[in-house]
Coordinates of N, CA and C in Angstrom, one line a residue:
X1 N 92.2 86.6 115.8 CA 92.2 87.9 115.1 C 92.8 87.8 113.8
X2 N 92.3 88.6 112.9 CA 92.8 88.6 111.5 C 92.9 90.1 111.1
X3 N 94.0 90.5 110.5 CA 94.2 91.8 109.9 C 94.9 91.7 108.6
X4 N 94.6 92.6 107.8 CA 95.3 92.7 106.4 C 95.4 94.1 106.0
X5 N 96.4 94.3 105.2 CA 96.6 95.7 104.6 C 97.3 95.6 103.2
X6 N 97.2 96.6 102.5 CA 97.9 96.8 101.2 C 98.6 98.1 101.3
X7 N 99.9 98.1 101.0 CA 100.7 99.3 101.3 C 101.7 99.6 100.1
X8 N 102.0 100.8 99.9 CA 103.0 101.3 98.9 C 104.4 101.3 99.5
X9 N 105.3 100.7 98.7 CA 106.7 100.7 99.1 C 107.6 101.2 97.9
X10 N 108.9 101.4 98.1 CA 109.8 101.7 97.1 C 109.9 100.6 96.1
X11 N 110.2 100.9 94.8 CA 110.2 99.9 93.7 C 111.1 98.6 94.0
X12 N 112.2 98.8 94.6 CA 113.2 97.7 94.8 C 113.0 97.0 96.1
X13 N 111.9 97.2 96.8 CA 111.7 96.6 98.1 C 111.5 95.1 97.9
X14 N 112.1 94.3 98.8 CA 111.9 92.8 98.7 C 110.9 92.4 99.8
X15 N 110.5 91.1 99.7 CA 109.6 90.5 100.6 C 110.2 90.5 102.0
X16 N 111.5 90.3 102.1 CA 112.2 90.3 103.4 C 112.2 91.7 104.0
X17 N 112.3 92.8 103.1 CA 112.3 94.2 103.6 C 110.9 94.4 104.3
X18 N 109.9 94.0 103.6 CA 108.5 94.2 104.1 C 108.3 93.4 105.4
X19 N 108.8 92.2 105.4 CA 108.6 91.3 106.6 C 109.4 91.9 107.8
X20 N 110.4 92.6 107.6 CA 111.2 93.2 108.7 C 110.3 94.2 109.5
X21 N 109.4 94.9 108.9 CA 108.6 95.9 109.6 C 107.2 95.4 109.8
X22 N 106.8 94.3 109.3 CA 105.4 93.7 109.4 C 105.3 93.0 110.8
X23 N 104.1 93.0 111.3 CA 103.9 92.2 112.5 C 103.7 90.8 112.2
X24 N 104.1 89.9 113.1 CA 103.9 88.5 113.0 C 104.6 87.7 111.9
X25 N 105.5 88.3 111.3 CA 106.3 87.7 110.3 C 107.7 88.3 110.3
X26 N 108.8 87.5 110.1 CA 110.1 88.0 110.2 C 110.9 87.8 108.9
X27 N 111.9 88.6 108.6 CA 112.6 88.4 107.3 C 113.2 87.0 107.2
X28 N 113.5 86.3 108.3 CA 114.1 84.9 108.2 C 113.1 83.8 108.1
X29 N 111.8 84.2 108.1 CA 110.7 83.1 107.9 C 110.8 82.6 106.5
X30 N 110.0 81.6 106.2 CA 110.0 80.9 104.9 C 109.7 81.9 103.8
X31 N 110.6 81.8 102.8 CA 110.4 82.6 101.6 C 110.0 81.8 100.4
X32 N 109.1 82.2 99.6 CA 108.7 81.5 98.4 C 109.9 81.4 97.4
X33 N 109.9 80.4 96.6 CA 110.9 80.2 95.6 C 111.1 81.4 94.7
X34 N 110.0 82.1 94.3 CA 110.1 83.3 93.4 C 110.4 84.6 94.2
X35 N 110.5 84.5 95.5 CA 110.9 85.7 96.3 C 109.7 86.6 96.6
X36 N 108.5 86.3 96.1 CA 107.4 87.2 96.2 C 106.8 87.2 97.6
X37 N 106.9 86.1 98.3 CA 106.3 86.0 99.6 C 107.3 85.6 100.7
X38 N 107.0 86.0 101.9 CA 107.6 85.5 103.2 C 106.4 85.2 104.1
X39 N 106.4 84.0 104.7 CA 105.3 83.6 105.5 C 105.7 82.8 106.7
X40 N 104.9 82.9 107.8 CA 105.0 82.1 109.0 C 103.6 81.6 109.4
X41 N 103.5 80.9 110.5 CA 102.2 80.5 111.0 C 101.3 81.7 111.5
X42 N 101.9 82.8 111.7 CA 101.2 83.9 112.3 C 101.0 85.1 111.3
X43 N 101.8 85.1 110.2 CA 101.7 86.3 109.3 C 102.4 86.0 108.0
X44 N 102.1 86.9 107.0 CA 102.7 86.7 105.7 C 102.7 88.1 105.0
X45 N 103.7 88.2 104.1 CA 103.7 89.4 103.2 C 103.8 88.9 101.8
X46 N 103.3 89.6 100.8 CA 103.4 89.2 99.4 C 103.3 90.4 98.5
X47 N 104.1 90.4 97.5 CA 104.0 91.5 96.5 C 102.8 91.4 95.6
X48 N 102.1 92.5 95.5 CA 100.9 92.6 94.6 C 101.4 92.9 93.2
X49 N 100.9 92.2 92.2 CA 101.3 92.4 90.9 C 100.6 93.6 90.3
X50 N 101.2 94.7 90.4 CA 100.6 96.0 89.9 C 101.4 96.6 88.8
X51 N 101.0 96.5 87.6 CA 101.7 97.1 86.5 C 101.8 98.6 86.7
X52 N 100.8 99.3 87.2 CA 100.8 100.7 87.4 C 101.9 101.1 88.4
X53 N 102.2 100.3 89.4 CA 103.2 100.6 90.4 C 104.6 100.6 89.7
X54 N 104.8 99.6 88.8 CA 106.1 99.6 88.2 C 106.4 100.8 87.4
X55 N 105.3 101.4 86.7 CA 105.5 102.6 86.0 C 105.7 103.8 86.9
X56 N 105.2 103.7 88.1 CA 105.3 104.8 89.1 C 106.6 104.7 89.9
X57 N 107.4 103.7 89.6 CA 108.7 103.5 90.4 C 108.4 103.1 91.8
X58 N 107.3 102.3 92.0 CA 106.9 101.9 93.4 C 106.6 100.4 93.3
X59 N 106.4 99.8 94.5 CA 105.8 98.4 94.6 C 104.7 98.5 95.6
X60 N 103.8 97.5 95.5 CA 102.7 97.4 96.4 C 102.7 96.0 97.0
X61 N 102.5 96.0 98.3 CA 102.6 94.8 99.1 C 101.4 94.6 100.0
X62 N 101.0 93.3 100.1 CA 99.9 92.9 100.9 C 100.5 92.2 102.2
X63 N 99.9 92.5 103.3 CA 100.3 91.8 104.6 C 99.1 91.2 105.2
X64 N 99.3 90.1 105.9 CA 98.2 89.5 106.7 C 98.8 89.0 108.0
X65 N 97.9 89.1 109.0 CA 98.3 88.6 110.4 C 97.2 87.8 110.9
X66 N 97.5 86.7 111.5 CA 96.5 85.9 112.2 C 96.9 85.5 113.6
X67 N 96.0 85.3 114.5 CA 96.4 84.9 115.8 C 95.7 83.6 116.2
X68 N 95.0 82.9 115.3 CA 94.3 81.7 115.6 C 95.3 80.6 115.8
X69 N 95.2 79.9 116.9 CA 96.0 78.7 117.1 C 95.8 77.6 116.1
X70 N 96.8 77.0 115.7 CA 96.7 75.9 114.7 C 96.8 76.3 113.3
X71 N 97.0 77.6 113.0 CA 97.2 78.1 111.6 C 98.6 77.7 111.2
X72 N 98.7 77.2 110.0 CA 100.0 76.7 109.5 C 100.6 77.8 108.5
X73 N 102.0 77.7 108.4 CA 102.6 78.7 107.4 C 102.0 78.5 106.0
X74 N 101.7 77.3 105.6 CA 101.1 77.2 104.3 C 99.8 77.9 104.1
X75 N 99.0 77.8 105.2 CA 97.7 78.5 105.2 C 97.8 80.0 105.1
X76 N 98.8 80.6 105.8 CA 99.0 82.0 105.7 C 99.5 82.4 104.3
X77 N 100.4 81.5 103.7 CA 100.9 81.8 102.4 C 99.7 81.8 101.4
X78 N 98.8 80.8 101.5 CA 97.6 80.7 100.6 C 96.8 82.0 100.8
X79 N 96.6 82.4 102.1 CA 95.8 83.6 102.4 C 96.4 84.9 101.7
X80 N 97.7 85.1 102.0 CA 98.3 86.3 101.4 C 98.4 86.2 99.9
X81 N 98.5 85.1 99.3 CA 98.5 84.9 97.9 C 97.2 85.3 97.3
X82 N 96.1 84.8 97.9 CA 94.8 85.1 97.4 C 94.5 86.6 97.6
X83 N 94.9 87.2 98.8 CA 94.7 88.6 99.1 C 95.4 89.5 98.1
X84 N 96.7 89.2 97.8 CA 97.5 90.0 96.9 C 96.9 89.9 95.5
X85 N 96.5 88.7 95.0 CA 95.9 88.5 93.7 C 94.6 89.3 93.6
X86 N 93.8 89.3 94.7 CA 92.5 90.0 94.7 C 92.8 91.5 94.7
X87 N 93.8 92.0 95.4 CA 94.1 93.4 95.4 C 94.5 93.9 94.0
X88 N 95.3 93.1 93.4 CA 95.7 93.4 92.0 C 94.6 93.5 91.0
X89 N 93.6 92.7 91.2 CA 92.4 92.7 90.3 C 91.4 93.7 90.7
X90 N 91.4 94.3 91.9 CA 90.4 95.1 92.4 C 90.5 96.6 92.1
X91 N 91.7 97.0 91.7 CA 91.9 98.5 91.6 C 92.6 99.1 92.8
X92 N 92.9 98.2 93.8 CA 93.6 98.7 95.0 C 94.9 99.3 94.7
X93 N 95.6 98.9 93.6 CA 96.9 99.5 93.3 C 96.7 101.0 93.0
X94 N 95.7 101.4 92.2 CA 95.5 102.8 92.0 C 95.2 103.6 93.2
X95 N 94.4 103.0 94.1 CA 94.1 103.6 95.4 C 95.3 103.8 96.2
X96 N 96.1 102.8 96.4 CA 97.3 102.9 97.3 C 98.3 103.8 96.7
X97 N 98.4 103.9 95.4 CA 99.3 104.8 94.7 C 98.8 106.2 94.6
X98 N 97.6 106.5 95.0 CA 97.0 107.8 94.9 C 96.7 108.3 93.5
X99 N 96.3 107.3 92.7 CA 96.0 107.7 91.3 C 94.5 107.8 91.1

């Protein structure tokens, strides 16, 4: 199974904050050096680079969840990175922020 979402959070929300409430990833899982991502073999969260969210005092986060055996943490990080970058380029930020 695969699921993904893009959600609005408060401006100062961290990847660990999002991971705390996300399914299949925990705050203590591997965090990227820049702090933008937290990932495990079963899920990942990543901050979407939305300029409009910064101006609105919000942040936008992408989450992914996978249940396929053999998936590695690096694969879920690559997946959430691509998903977050795609969301930023697609106009999803405006939609999530209700603009």
